[in-house]
């Protein structure tokens, strides 16, 4: 028994060494995913963010048909890069609503004029309140909301060209 | 020379565009009038991780989202909400990751038990030594 005990410190050391090494060697993952995926969308009612689009409330997102909720901002560079993909999704018949984060109406108007407007409704979240309530941590992010108003999928970062078929597929499955 | 300085200043100002031009939320950088409440809010903010710059607390970060979170926390504390309730609300959204304060999740039980186990081992060692010395 005593003889066995002598090896205990070494075993502990090796155990911890292995633990730390595995932590150090694991690739860095800075994506924060929302823990609300699979749960109902938190309730909110936001004022309109653009001059020619109606405001957005969570009750309008449970319509029996899956839809895309895009979180963007006119000051966000990747959001401009994402715009063509959103227009393509709109062309494919997807209903897209949006929440503009920390934005001002003239800025949103100018952004939409420049990069196109794929949105049906746009709500203004001036203090990131709804964004935080949804567990979103930046712009752009997109959520697929199923017909019952639950969050079916979260896409962190901009939707790239090769993400479009995957998004369409997920929308179909969220039925 | 003046032109160069102006150009340099312009070049340095580009990152500003990456953040919202909107003024910060009302309580992002303003303390609560009641010092006791401010202390409560401050203690919580120091243990909430910033989502933009992930190795800082929201109390230390200049990111606009951290400002929004600070403002929200102060407003909620003023409305009478308990800090631990706000923490739980945030963990529900972002996971344990968002809190620097360790939770009581089963995965962390070894962490909480470690001091006790080490103390126990130390006492055992000490007892052995004392016994041996008495015998000698």
PDB file of C-alpha atoms in Angstrom:
ATOM      1  CA  UNK A   1       0.000   0.000   0.000  1.00  0.00           C
ATOM      2  CA  UNK A   2       2.758   2.425   1.037  1.00  0.00           C
ATOM      3  CA  UNK A   3       4.727   1.607  -2.083  1.00  0.00           C
ATOM      4  CA  UNK A   4       1.732   2.392  -4.238  1.00  0.00           C
ATOM      5  CA  UNK A   5       1.201   5.704  -2.452  1.00  0.00           C
ATOM      6  CA  UNK A   6       4.640   6.906  -3.456  1.00  0.00           C
ATOM      7  CA  UNK A   7       3.528   7.006  -7.080  1.00  0.00           C
ATOM      8  CA  UNK A   8       0.477   9.095  -6.314  1.00  0.00           C
ATOM      9  CA  UNK A   9       2.154  12.525  -6.758  1.00  0.00           C
ATOM     10  CA  UNK A  10       3.581  11.466 -10.108  1.00  0.00           C
ATOM     11  CA  UNK A  11       0.201  10.161 -11.225  1.00  0.00           C
ATOM     12  CA  UNK A  12      -1.450  13.405 -10.157  1.00  0.00           C
ATOM     13  CA  UNK A  13       1.206  15.427 -11.944  1.00  0.00           C
ATOM     14  CA  UNK A  14       0.785  13.449 -15.155  1.00  0.00           C
ATOM     15  CA  UNK A  15      -2.978  13.738 -14.895  1.00  0.00           C
ATOM     16  CA  UNK A  16      -2.877  17.508 -14.568  1.00  0.00           C
ATOM     17  CA  UNK A  17      -0.174  17.792 -17.208  1.00  0.00           C
ATOM     18  CA  UNK A  18      -2.383  15.899 -19.652  1.00  0.00           C
ATOM     19  CA  UNK A  19      -5.382  18.054 -18.759  1.00  0.00           C
ATOM     20  CA  UNK A  20      -3.514  21.327 -19.301  1.00  0.00           C
ATOM     21  CA  UNK A  21      -1.834  20.084 -22.487  1.00  0.00           C
ATOM     22  CA  UNK A  22      -5.181  19.093 -23.986  1.00  0.00           C
ATOM     23  CA  UNK A  23      -6.542  22.548 -23.103  1.00  0.00           C
ATOM     24  CA  UNK A  24      -3.547  24.297 -24.653  1.00  0.00           C
ATOM     25  CA  UNK A  25      -3.554  22.241 -27.827  1.00  0.00           C
ATOM     26  CA  UNK A  26      -7.270  22.535 -28.482  1.00  0.00           C
ATOM     27  CA  UNK A  27      -7.932  25.083 -31.228  1.00  0.00           C
ATOM     28  CA  UNK A  28      -9.234  28.398 -29.953  1.00  0.00           C
ATOM     29  CA  UNK A  29     -12.993  28.672 -30.289  1.00  0.00           C
ATOM     30  CA  UNK A  30     -14.243  32.218 -29.932  1.00  0.00           C
ATOM     31  CA  UNK A  31     -17.758  31.575 -31.195  1.00  0.00           C
ATOM     32  CA  UNK A  32     -20.353  32.175 -28.517  1.00  0.00           C
ATOM     33  CA  UNK A  33     -23.494  30.284 -29.301  1.00  0.00           C
ATOM     34  CA  UNK A  34     -26.794  31.168 -27.744  1.00  0.00           C
ATOM     35  CA  UNK A  35     -28.152  28.752 -25.161  1.00  0.00           C
ATOM     36  CA  UNK A  36     -31.654  29.661 -26.326  1.00  0.00           C
ATOM     37  CA  UNK A  37     -31.482  27.529 -29.475  1.00  0.00           C
ATOM     38  CA  UNK A  38     -34.438  25.137 -29.263  1.00  0.00           C
ATOM     39  CA  UNK A  39     -36.274  27.472 -26.901  1.00  0.00           C
ATOM     40  CA  UNK A  40     -38.926  30.111 -27.609  1.00  0.00           C
ATOM     41  CA  UNK A  41     -37.798  33.508 -28.796  1.00  0.00           C
ATOM     42  CA  UNK A  42     -37.918  36.022 -25.900  1.00  0.00           C
ATOM     43  CA  UNK A  43     -40.813  38.468 -26.154  1.00  0.00           C
ATOM     44  CA  UNK A  44     -40.028  41.921 -27.494  1.00  0.00           C
ATOM     45  CA  UNK A  45     -41.569  44.834 -29.375  1.00  0.00           C
ATOM     46  CA  UNK A  46     -39.170  47.184 -31.126  1.00  0.00           C
ATOM     47  CA  UNK A  47     -39.751  50.505 -32.907  1.00  0.00           C
ATOM     48  CA  UNK A  48     -39.092  50.790 -36.634  1.00  0.00           C
ATOM     49  CA  UNK A  49     -35.444  51.144 -37.640  1.00  0.00           C
ATOM     50  CA  UNK A  50     -35.994  52.206 -41.256  1.00  0.00           C
ATOM     51  CA  UNK A  51     -38.307  54.772 -42.823  1.00  0.00           C
ATOM     52  CA  UNK A  52     -40.009  52.401 -45.259  1.00  0.00           C
ATOM     53  CA  UNK A  53     -40.262  49.228 -43.193  1.00  0.00           C
ATOM     54  CA  UNK A  54     -42.686  48.433 -40.331  1.00  0.00           C
ATOM     55  CA  UNK A  55     -41.433  47.818 -36.764  1.00  0.00           C
ATOM     56  CA  UNK A  56     -40.856  44.311 -35.419  1.00  0.00           C
ATOM     57  CA  UNK A  57     -42.387  42.426 -32.486  1.00  0.00           C
ATOM     58  CA  UNK A  58     -41.701  38.839 -31.428  1.00  0.00           C
ATOM     59  CA  UNK A  59     -45.388  37.948 -31.854  1.00  0.00           C
ATOM     60  CA  UNK A  60     -45.007  38.520 -35.590  1.00  0.00           C
ATOM     61  CA  UNK A  61     -42.416  35.781 -35.813  1.00  0.00           C
ATOM     62  CA  UNK A  62     -44.667  32.835 -34.897  1.00  0.00           C
ATOM     63  CA  UNK A  63     -46.678  32.606 -38.068  1.00  0.00           C
ATOM     64  CA  UNK A  64     -46.595  28.902 -38.812  1.00  0.00           C
ATOM     65  CA  UNK A  65     -43.865  29.428 -41.381  1.00  0.00           C
ATOM     66  CA  UNK A  66     -40.134  29.366 -40.628  1.00  0.00           C
ATOM     67  CA  UNK A  67     -38.375  32.652 -41.163  1.00  0.00           C
ATOM     68  CA  UNK A  68     -34.994  34.243 -40.863  1.00  0.00           C
ATOM     69  CA  UNK A  69     -34.236  36.879 -38.238  1.00  0.00           C
ATOM     70  CA  UNK A  70     -31.093  38.793 -39.143  1.00  0.00           C
ATOM     71  CA  UNK A  71     -29.229  40.892 -36.595  1.00  0.00           C
ATOM     72  CA  UNK A  72     -27.240  43.628 -38.279  1.00  0.00           C
ATOM     73  CA  UNK A  73     -26.067  47.216 -37.996  1.00  0.00           C
ATOM     74  CA  UNK A  74     -25.300  49.917 -40.528  1.00  0.00           C
ATOM     75  CA  UNK A  75     -21.885  50.428 -38.873  1.00  0.00           C
ATOM     76  CA  UNK A  76     -20.924  46.782 -39.222  1.00  0.00           C
ATOM     77  CA  UNK A  77     -18.580  45.914 -42.071  1.00  0.00           C
ATOM     78  CA  UNK A  78     -19.280  42.150 -42.372  1.00  0.00           C
ATOM     79  CA  UNK A  79     -22.989  43.054 -42.537  1.00  0.00           C
ATOM     80  CA  UNK A  80     -22.333  44.798 -45.844  1.00  0.00           C
ATOM     81  CA  UNK A  81     -20.508  41.693 -47.060  1.00  0.00           C
ATOM     82  CA  UNK A  82     -23.492  39.586 -46.047  1.00  0.00           C
ATOM     83  CA  UNK A  83     -26.055  41.690 -47.911  1.00  0.00           C
ATOM     84  CA  UNK A  84     -25.882  39.888 -51.312  1.00  0.00           C
ATOM     85  CA  UNK A  85     -26.496  36.513 -49.642  1.00  0.00           C
ATOM     86  CA  UNK A  86     -29.553  37.873 -47.831  1.00  0.00           C
ATOM     87  CA  UNK A  87     -30.878  39.235 -51.127  1.00  0.00           C
ATOM     88  CA  UNK A  88     -30.342  35.791 -52.679  1.00  0.00           C
ATOM     89  CA  UNK A  89     -32.266  34.157 -49.824  1.00  0.00           C
ATOM     90  CA  UNK A  90     -35.055  36.672 -50.303  1.00  0.00           C
ATOM     91  CA  UNK A  91     -35.114  35.802 -54.017  1.00  0.00           C
ATOM     92  CA  UNK A  92     -35.468  32.161 -53.012  1.00  0.00           C
ATOM     93  CA  UNK A  93     -38.663  33.075 -51.180  1.00  0.00           C
ATOM     94  CA  UNK A  94     -37.371  33.357 -47.615  1.00  0.00           C
ATOM     95  CA  UNK A  95     -39.065  35.894 -45.375  1.00  0.00           C
ATOM     96  CA  UNK A  96     -36.379  37.884 -43.601  1.00  0.00           C
ATOM     97  CA  UNK A  97     -36.927  40.211 -40.666  1.00  0.00           C
ATOM     98  CA  UNK A  98     -34.186  42.176 -38.996  1.00  0.00           C
ATOM     99  CA  UNK A  99     -33.074  43.842 -35.807  1.00  0.00           C
ATOM    100  CA  UNK A 100     -30.718  46.799 -36.195  1.00  0.00           C
ATOM    101  CA  UNK A 101     -28.351  47.083 -33.233  1.00  0.00           C
ATOM    102  CA  UNK A 102     -27.327  50.468 -31.765  1.00  0.00           C
ATOM    103  CA  UNK A 103     -28.353  52.247 -34.903  1.00  0.00           C
ATOM    104  CA  UNK A 104     -30.052  55.418 -36.078  1.00  0.00           C
ATOM    105  CA  UNK A 105     -32.770  55.616 -38.708  1.00  0.00           C
ATOM    106  CA  UNK A 106     -30.893  57.790 -41.249  1.00  0.00           C
ATOM    107  CA  UNK A 107     -27.906  55.416 -41.051  1.00  0.00           C
ATOM    108  CA  UNK A 108     -30.091  52.344 -41.569  1.00  0.00           C
ATOM    109  CA  UNK A 109     -31.831  54.040 -44.507  1.00  0.00           C
ATOM    110  CA  UNK A 110     -28.492  54.853 -46.118  1.00  0.00           C
ATOM    111  CA  UNK A 111     -27.204  51.314 -45.531  1.00  0.00           C
ATOM    112  CA  UNK A 112     -30.279  49.736 -47.141  1.00  0.00           C
ATOM    113  CA  UNK A 113     -30.112  52.153 -50.067  1.00  0.00           C
ATOM    114  CA  UNK A 114     -26.541  51.166 -50.690  1.00  0.00           C
ATOM    115  CA  UNK A 115     -26.609  47.397 -50.119  1.00  0.00           C
ATOM    116  CA  UNK A 116     -30.233  46.515 -50.912  1.00  0.00           C
ATOM    117  CA  UNK A 117     -33.168  45.769 -48.643  1.00  0.00           C
ATOM    118  CA  UNK A 118     -34.166  42.114 -48.230  1.00  0.00           C
ATOM    119  CA  UNK A 119     -36.125  42.768 -45.031  1.00  0.00           C
ATOM    120  CA  UNK A 120     -39.888  42.702 -44.427  1.00  0.00           C
ATOM    121  CA  UNK A 121     -39.732  44.331 -40.992  1.00  0.00           C
ATOM    122  CA  UNK A 122     -36.883  45.984 -39.127  1.00  0.00           C
ATOM    123  CA  UNK A 123     -36.853  46.669 -35.406  1.00  0.00           C
ATOM    124  CA  UNK A 124     -34.444  49.082 -33.756  1.00  0.00           C
ATOM    125  CA  UNK A 125     -32.578  47.754 -30.717  1.00  0.00           C
ATOM    126  CA  UNK A 126     -30.800  50.923 -29.633  1.00  0.00           C
ATOM    127  CA  UNK A 127     -29.317  49.460 -26.432  1.00  0.00           C
ATOM    128  CA  UNK A 128     -28.713  45.836 -27.492  1.00  0.00           C
ATOM    129  CA  UNK A 129     -31.454  44.777 -25.054  1.00  0.00           C
ATOM    130  CA  UNK A 130     -33.164  42.291 -27.349  1.00  0.00           C
ATOM    131  CA  UNK A 131     -29.805  41.115 -28.630  1.00  0.00           C
ATOM    132  CA  UNK A 132     -28.664  40.233 -25.098  1.00  0.00           C
ATOM    133  CA  UNK A 133     -32.028  38.657 -24.295  1.00  0.00           C
ATOM    134  CA  UNK A 134     -31.521  36.368 -27.307  1.00  0.00           C
ATOM    135  CA  UNK A 135     -28.032  35.327 -26.271  1.00  0.00           C
ATOM    136  CA  UNK A 136     -26.503  36.954 -29.323  1.00  0.00           C
ATOM    137  CA  UNK A 137     -23.061  38.459 -28.906  1.00  0.00           C
ATOM    138  CA  UNK A 138     -22.320  40.474 -32.023  1.00  0.00           C
ATOM    139  CA  UNK A 139     -23.302  41.514 -35.511  1.00  0.00           C
ATOM    140  CA  UNK A 140     -24.104  40.017 -37.924  1.00  0.00           C
ATOM    141  CA  UNK A 141     -25.930  37.001 -36.608  1.00  0.00           C
ATOM    142  CA  UNK A 142     -28.918  35.187 -38.066  1.00  0.00           C
ATOM    143  CA  UNK A 143     -31.549  33.110 -36.321  1.00  0.00           C
ATOM    144  CA  UNK A 144     -33.955  30.687 -37.935  1.00  0.00           C
ATOM    145  CA  UNK A 145     -37.304  30.970 -36.159  1.00  0.00           C
ATOM    146  CA  UNK A 146     -39.619  28.011 -36.704  1.00  0.00           C
ATOM    147  CA  UNK A 147     -43.364  28.262 -37.246  1.00  0.00           C
ATOM    148  CA  UNK A 148     -44.059  28.165 -33.498  1.00  0.00           C
ATOM    149  CA  UNK A 149     -41.750  31.054 -32.692  1.00  0.00           C
ATOM    150  CA  UNK A 150     -38.894  28.928 -31.382  1.00  0.00           C
ATOM    151  CA  UNK A 151     -35.241  29.495 -32.234  1.00  0.00           C
ATOM    152  CA  UNK A 152     -34.265  26.579 -34.455  1.00  0.00           C
ATOM    153  CA  UNK A 153     -30.775  27.654 -35.445  1.00  0.00           C
ATOM    154  CA  UNK A 154     -28.244  30.400 -34.833  1.00  0.00           C
ATOM    155  CA  UNK A 155     -25.687  31.444 -37.418  1.00  0.00           C
ATOM    156  CA  UNK A 156     -22.841  33.449 -35.877  1.00  0.00           C
ATOM    157  CA  UNK A 157     -21.079  35.798 -38.263  1.00  0.00           C
ATOM    158  CA  UNK A 158     -21.975  36.698 -41.819  1.00  0.00           C
ATOM    159  CA  UNK A 159     -23.739  34.259 -44.124  1.00  0.00           C
ATOM    160  CA  UNK A 160     -21.227  33.417 -46.870  1.00  0.00           C
ATOM    161  CA  UNK A 161     -22.122  32.376 -50.367  1.00  0.00           C
ATOM    162  CA  UNK A 162     -21.575  28.697 -49.618  1.00  0.00           C
ATOM    163  CA  UNK A 163     -23.742  28.922 -46.490  1.00  0.00           C
ATOM    164  CA  UNK A 164     -26.851  29.792 -48.515  1.00  0.00           C
ATOM    165  CA  UNK A 165     -27.882  26.194 -49.444  1.00  0.00           C
ATOM    166  CA  UNK A 166     -27.373  25.113 -45.816  1.00  0.00           C
ATOM    167  CA  UNK A 167     -29.565  27.972 -44.561  1.00  0.00           C
ATOM    168  CA  UNK A 168     -32.281  27.086 -47.093  1.00  0.00           C
ATOM    169  CA  UNK A 169     -32.084  23.458 -46.018  1.00  0.00           C
ATOM    170  CA  UNK A 170     -32.395  24.365 -42.339  1.00  0.00           C
ATOM    171  CA  UNK A 171     -35.354  26.634 -43.099  1.00  0.00           C
ATOM    172  CA  UNK A 172     -37.083  23.743 -44.840  1.00  0.00           C
ATOM    173  CA  UNK A 173     -36.446  21.470 -41.868  1.00  0.00           C
ATOM    174  CA  UNK A 174     -37.651  24.053 -39.346  1.00  0.00           C
ATOM    175  CA  UNK A 175     -41.164  23.745 -40.756  1.00  0.00           C
TER     176      UNK A 175
ATOM    177  CA  UNK B   1       4.216  68.045 -41.380  1.00  0.00           C
ATOM    178  CA  UNK B   2       0.752  69.138 -40.309  1.00  0.00           C
ATOM    179  CA  UNK B   3      -0.692  67.236 -43.255  1.00  0.00           C
ATOM    180  CA  UNK B   4       1.189  64.124 -42.181  1.00  0.00           C
ATOM    181  CA  UNK B   5      -0.143  64.372 -38.632  1.00  0.00           C
ATOM    182  CA  UNK B   6      -3.662  64.853 -39.970  1.00  0.00           C
ATOM    183  CA  UNK B   7      -3.305  61.822 -42.235  1.00  0.00           C
ATOM    184  CA  UNK B   8      -1.936  59.744 -39.385  1.00  0.00           C
ATOM    185  CA  UNK B   9      -4.816  60.778 -37.151  1.00  0.00           C
ATOM    186  CA  UNK B  10      -7.252  59.818 -39.897  1.00  0.00           C
ATOM    187  CA  UNK B  11      -5.620  56.440 -40.356  1.00  0.00           C
ATOM    188  CA  UNK B  12      -5.809  55.779 -36.620  1.00  0.00           C
ATOM    189  CA  UNK B  13      -9.455  56.784 -36.455  1.00  0.00           C
ATOM    190  CA  UNK B  14     -10.573  54.031 -38.852  1.00  0.00           C
ATOM    191  CA  UNK B  15     -11.223  51.412 -36.125  1.00  0.00           C
ATOM    192  CA  UNK B  16     -13.769  53.774 -34.584  1.00  0.00           C
ATOM    193  CA  UNK B  17     -16.012  53.016 -37.537  1.00  0.00           C
ATOM    194  CA  UNK B  18     -16.208  49.424 -36.393  1.00  0.00           C
ATOM    195  CA  UNK B  19     -18.310  50.509 -33.448  1.00  0.00           C
ATOM    196  CA  UNK B  20     -21.648  52.180 -33.290  1.00  0.00           C
ATOM    197  CA  UNK B  21     -21.717  55.944 -33.509  1.00  0.00           C
ATOM    198  CA  UNK B  22     -24.613  56.047 -31.076  1.00  0.00           C
ATOM    199  CA  UNK B  23     -23.922  57.590 -27.639  1.00  0.00           C
ATOM    200  CA  UNK B  24     -23.538  54.995 -24.871  1.00  0.00           C
ATOM    201  CA  UNK B  25     -26.607  53.767 -23.010  1.00  0.00           C
ATOM    202  CA  UNK B  26     -27.578  56.005 -20.047  1.00  0.00           C
ATOM    203  CA  UNK B  27     -25.934  53.988 -17.282  1.00  0.00           C
ATOM    204  CA  UNK B  28     -23.030  52.551 -19.265  1.00  0.00           C
ATOM    205  CA  UNK B  29     -20.557  54.960 -17.692  1.00  0.00           C
ATOM    206  CA  UNK B  30     -22.671  56.688 -15.082  1.00  0.00           C
ATOM    207  CA  UNK B  31     -22.762  55.445 -11.525  1.00  0.00           C
ATOM    208  CA  UNK B  32     -25.946  54.838  -9.585  1.00  0.00           C
ATOM    209  CA  UNK B  33     -26.581  57.702  -7.145  1.00  0.00           C
ATOM    210  CA  UNK B  34     -26.957  55.307  -4.205  1.00  0.00           C
ATOM    211  CA  UNK B  35     -23.404  54.086  -3.366  1.00  0.00           C
ATOM    212  CA  UNK B  36     -24.641  50.818  -1.854  1.00  0.00           C
ATOM    213  CA  UNK B  37     -26.484  49.909  -5.062  1.00  0.00           C
ATOM    214  CA  UNK B  38     -23.524  50.999  -7.185  1.00  0.00           C
ATOM    215  CA  UNK B  39     -21.268  48.722  -5.139  1.00  0.00           C
ATOM    216  CA  UNK B  40     -23.642  45.815  -5.746  1.00  0.00           C
ATOM    217  CA  UNK B  41     -23.777  46.500  -9.480  1.00  0.00           C
ATOM    218  CA  UNK B  42     -20.017  46.984  -9.685  1.00  0.00           C
ATOM    219  CA  UNK B  43     -19.326  43.667  -7.949  1.00  0.00           C
ATOM    220  CA  UNK B  44     -21.535  41.892 -10.459  1.00  0.00           C
ATOM    221  CA  UNK B  45     -20.083  43.683 -13.490  1.00  0.00           C
ATOM    222  CA  UNK B  46     -16.572  42.643 -12.488  1.00  0.00           C
ATOM    223  CA  UNK B  47     -17.569  38.985 -12.734  1.00  0.00           C
ATOM    224  CA  UNK B  48     -19.398  39.131 -16.070  1.00  0.00           C
ATOM    225  CA  UNK B  49     -17.299  38.380 -19.121  1.00  0.00           C
ATOM    226  CA  UNK B  50     -17.342  40.796 -22.038  1.00  0.00           C
ATOM    227  CA  UNK B  51     -18.716  39.099 -25.146  1.00  0.00           C
ATOM    228  CA  UNK B  52     -16.749  41.257 -27.550  1.00  0.00           C
ATOM    229  CA  UNK B  53     -13.283  41.194 -25.971  1.00  0.00           C
ATOM    230  CA  UNK B  54     -13.509  37.849 -24.323  1.00  0.00           C
ATOM    231  CA  UNK B  55     -10.730  38.085 -21.757  1.00  0.00           C
ATOM    232  CA  UNK B  56     -12.065  41.180 -20.011  1.00  0.00           C
ATOM    233  CA  UNK B  57     -14.934  41.726 -17.660  1.00  0.00           C
ATOM    234  CA  UNK B  58     -17.642  44.119 -18.803  1.00  0.00           C
ATOM    235  CA  UNK B  59     -16.460  46.489 -16.063  1.00  0.00           C
ATOM    236  CA  UNK B  60     -13.093  46.818 -17.849  1.00  0.00           C
ATOM    237  CA  UNK B  61     -14.178  46.790 -21.463  1.00  0.00           C
ATOM    238  CA  UNK B  62     -14.795  49.707 -23.794  1.00  0.00           C
ATOM    239  CA  UNK B  63     -16.809  47.655 -26.266  1.00  0.00           C
ATOM    240  CA  UNK B  64     -20.219  49.169 -26.921  1.00  0.00           C
ATOM    241  CA  UNK B  65     -21.924  45.902 -26.054  1.00  0.00           C
ATOM    242  CA  UNK B  66     -20.176  45.858 -22.668  1.00  0.00           C
ATOM    243  CA  UNK B  67     -21.483  49.404 -22.120  1.00  0.00           C
ATOM    244  CA  UNK B  68     -25.002  48.247 -22.948  1.00  0.00           C
ATOM    245  CA  UNK B  69     -24.652  45.378 -20.500  1.00  0.00           C
ATOM    246  CA  UNK B  70     -23.349  47.672 -17.739  1.00  0.00           C
ATOM    247  CA  UNK B  71     -26.263  50.013 -18.278  1.00  0.00           C
ATOM    248  CA  UNK B  72     -28.730  47.143 -18.199  1.00  0.00           C
ATOM    249  CA  UNK B  73     -27.224  45.740 -14.992  1.00  0.00           C
ATOM    250  CA  UNK B  74     -27.317  49.136 -13.248  1.00  0.00           C
ATOM    251  CA  UNK B  75     -30.904  49.739 -14.337  1.00  0.00           C
ATOM    252  CA  UNK B  76     -31.969  46.316 -13.101  1.00  0.00           C
ATOM    253  CA  UNK B  77     -30.197  46.737  -9.750  1.00  0.00           C
ATOM    254  CA  UNK B  78     -31.953  50.095  -9.369  1.00  0.00           C
ATOM    255  CA  UNK B  79     -35.242  48.349 -10.071  1.00  0.00           C
ATOM    256  CA  UNK B  80     -34.519  46.093  -7.100  1.00  0.00           C
ATOM    257  CA  UNK B  81     -33.291  42.970  -8.860  1.00  0.00           C
ATOM    258  CA  UNK B  82     -30.732  40.803  -7.043  1.00  0.00           C
ATOM    259  CA  UNK B  83     -27.284  40.453  -8.694  1.00  0.00           C
ATOM    260  CA  UNK B  84     -27.436  36.647  -8.592  1.00  0.00           C
ATOM    261  CA  UNK B  85     -30.751  36.738 -10.433  1.00  0.00           C
ATOM    262  CA  UNK B  86     -29.210  38.843 -13.198  1.00  0.00           C
ATOM    263  CA  UNK B  87     -26.253  36.458 -13.367  1.00  0.00           C
ATOM    264  CA  UNK B  88     -28.591  33.487 -13.696  1.00  0.00           C
ATOM    265  CA  UNK B  89     -30.483  35.299 -16.457  1.00  0.00           C
ATOM    266  CA  UNK B  90     -27.249  35.880 -18.374  1.00  0.00           C
ATOM    267  CA  UNK B  91     -26.059  32.284 -17.863  1.00  0.00           C
ATOM    268  CA  UNK B  92     -29.383  31.094 -19.260  1.00  0.00           C
ATOM    269  CA  UNK B  93     -28.506  32.949 -22.465  1.00  0.00           C
ATOM    270  CA  UNK B  94     -24.762  32.608 -22.828  1.00  0.00           C
ATOM    271  CA  UNK B  95     -23.905  29.604 -20.643  1.00  0.00           C
ATOM    272  CA  UNK B  96     -21.599  29.393 -17.593  1.00  0.00           C
ATOM    273  CA  UNK B  97     -18.951  30.891 -19.812  1.00  0.00           C
ATOM    274  CA  UNK B  98     -20.295  34.410 -19.318  1.00  0.00           C
ATOM    275  CA  UNK B  99     -19.674  34.379 -15.567  1.00  0.00           C
ATOM    276  CA  UNK B 100     -16.212  34.501 -14.016  1.00  0.00           C
ATOM    277  CA  UNK B 101     -17.714  33.243 -10.776  1.00  0.00           C
ATOM    278  CA  UNK B 102     -17.634  29.426 -10.731  1.00  0.00           C
ATOM    279  CA  UNK B 103     -21.046  27.796 -10.342  1.00  0.00           C
ATOM    280  CA  UNK B 104     -21.948  24.686  -8.319  1.00  0.00           C
ATOM    281  CA  UNK B 105     -22.329  22.505 -11.438  1.00  0.00           C
ATOM    282  CA  UNK B 106     -21.259  18.855 -10.910  1.00  0.00           C
ATOM    283  CA  UNK B 107     -18.355  19.341 -13.320  1.00  0.00           C
ATOM    284  CA  UNK B 108     -16.849  21.827 -10.857  1.00  0.00           C
ATOM    285  CA  UNK B 109     -17.235  19.682  -7.725  1.00  0.00           C
ATOM    286  CA  UNK B 110     -13.567  18.559  -7.836  1.00  0.00           C
ATOM    287  CA  UNK B 111     -12.608  22.242  -7.913  1.00  0.00           C
ATOM    288  CA  UNK B 112     -14.598  23.008  -4.772  1.00  0.00           C
ATOM    289  CA  UNK B 113     -13.389  19.822  -3.068  1.00  0.00           C
ATOM    290  CA  UNK B 114      -9.701  20.329  -3.918  1.00  0.00           C
ATOM    291  CA  UNK B 115      -8.845  22.593  -0.926  1.00  0.00           C
ATOM    292  CA  UNK B 116     -10.463  20.162   1.519  1.00  0.00           C
ATOM    293  CA  UNK B 117      -8.703  17.166  -0.024  1.00  0.00           C
ATOM    294  CA  UNK B 118      -5.332  18.939   0.018  1.00  0.00           C
ATOM    295  CA  UNK B 119      -5.832  20.042   3.606  1.00  0.00           C
ATOM    296  CA  UNK B 120      -6.746  16.469   4.580  1.00  0.00           C
ATOM    297  CA  UNK B 121      -3.633  15.093   2.863  1.00  0.00           C
ATOM    298  CA  UNK B 122      -1.486  17.686   4.624  1.00  0.00           C
ATOM    299  CA  UNK B 123      -2.901  16.771   8.024  1.00  0.00           C
ATOM    300  CA  UNK B 124      -2.274  13.080   7.345  1.00  0.00           C
ATOM    301  CA  UNK B 125       1.341  13.820   6.445  1.00  0.00           C
ATOM    302  CA  UNK B 126       1.759  15.945   9.537  1.00  0.00           C
ATOM    303  CA  UNK B 127       0.318  13.245  11.775  1.00  0.00           C
ATOM    304  CA  UNK B 128       2.732  10.682  10.313  1.00  0.00           C
ATOM    305  CA  UNK B 129       5.672  12.980  10.958  1.00  0.00           C
ATOM    306  CA  UNK B 130       4.703  13.725  14.529  1.00  0.00           C
ATOM    307  CA  UNK B 131       4.243  10.030  15.283  1.00  0.00           C
ATOM    308  CA  UNK B 132       7.636   9.192  13.827  1.00  0.00           C
ATOM    309  CA  UNK B 133       9.338  11.951  15.775  1.00  0.00           C
ATOM    310  CA  UNK B 134       7.739  10.801  19.043  1.00  0.00           C
ATOM    311  CA  UNK B 135       9.054   7.313  18.439  1.00  0.00           C
ATOM    312  CA  UNK B 136      12.562   8.562  17.781  1.00  0.00           C
TER     313      UNK B 136
END
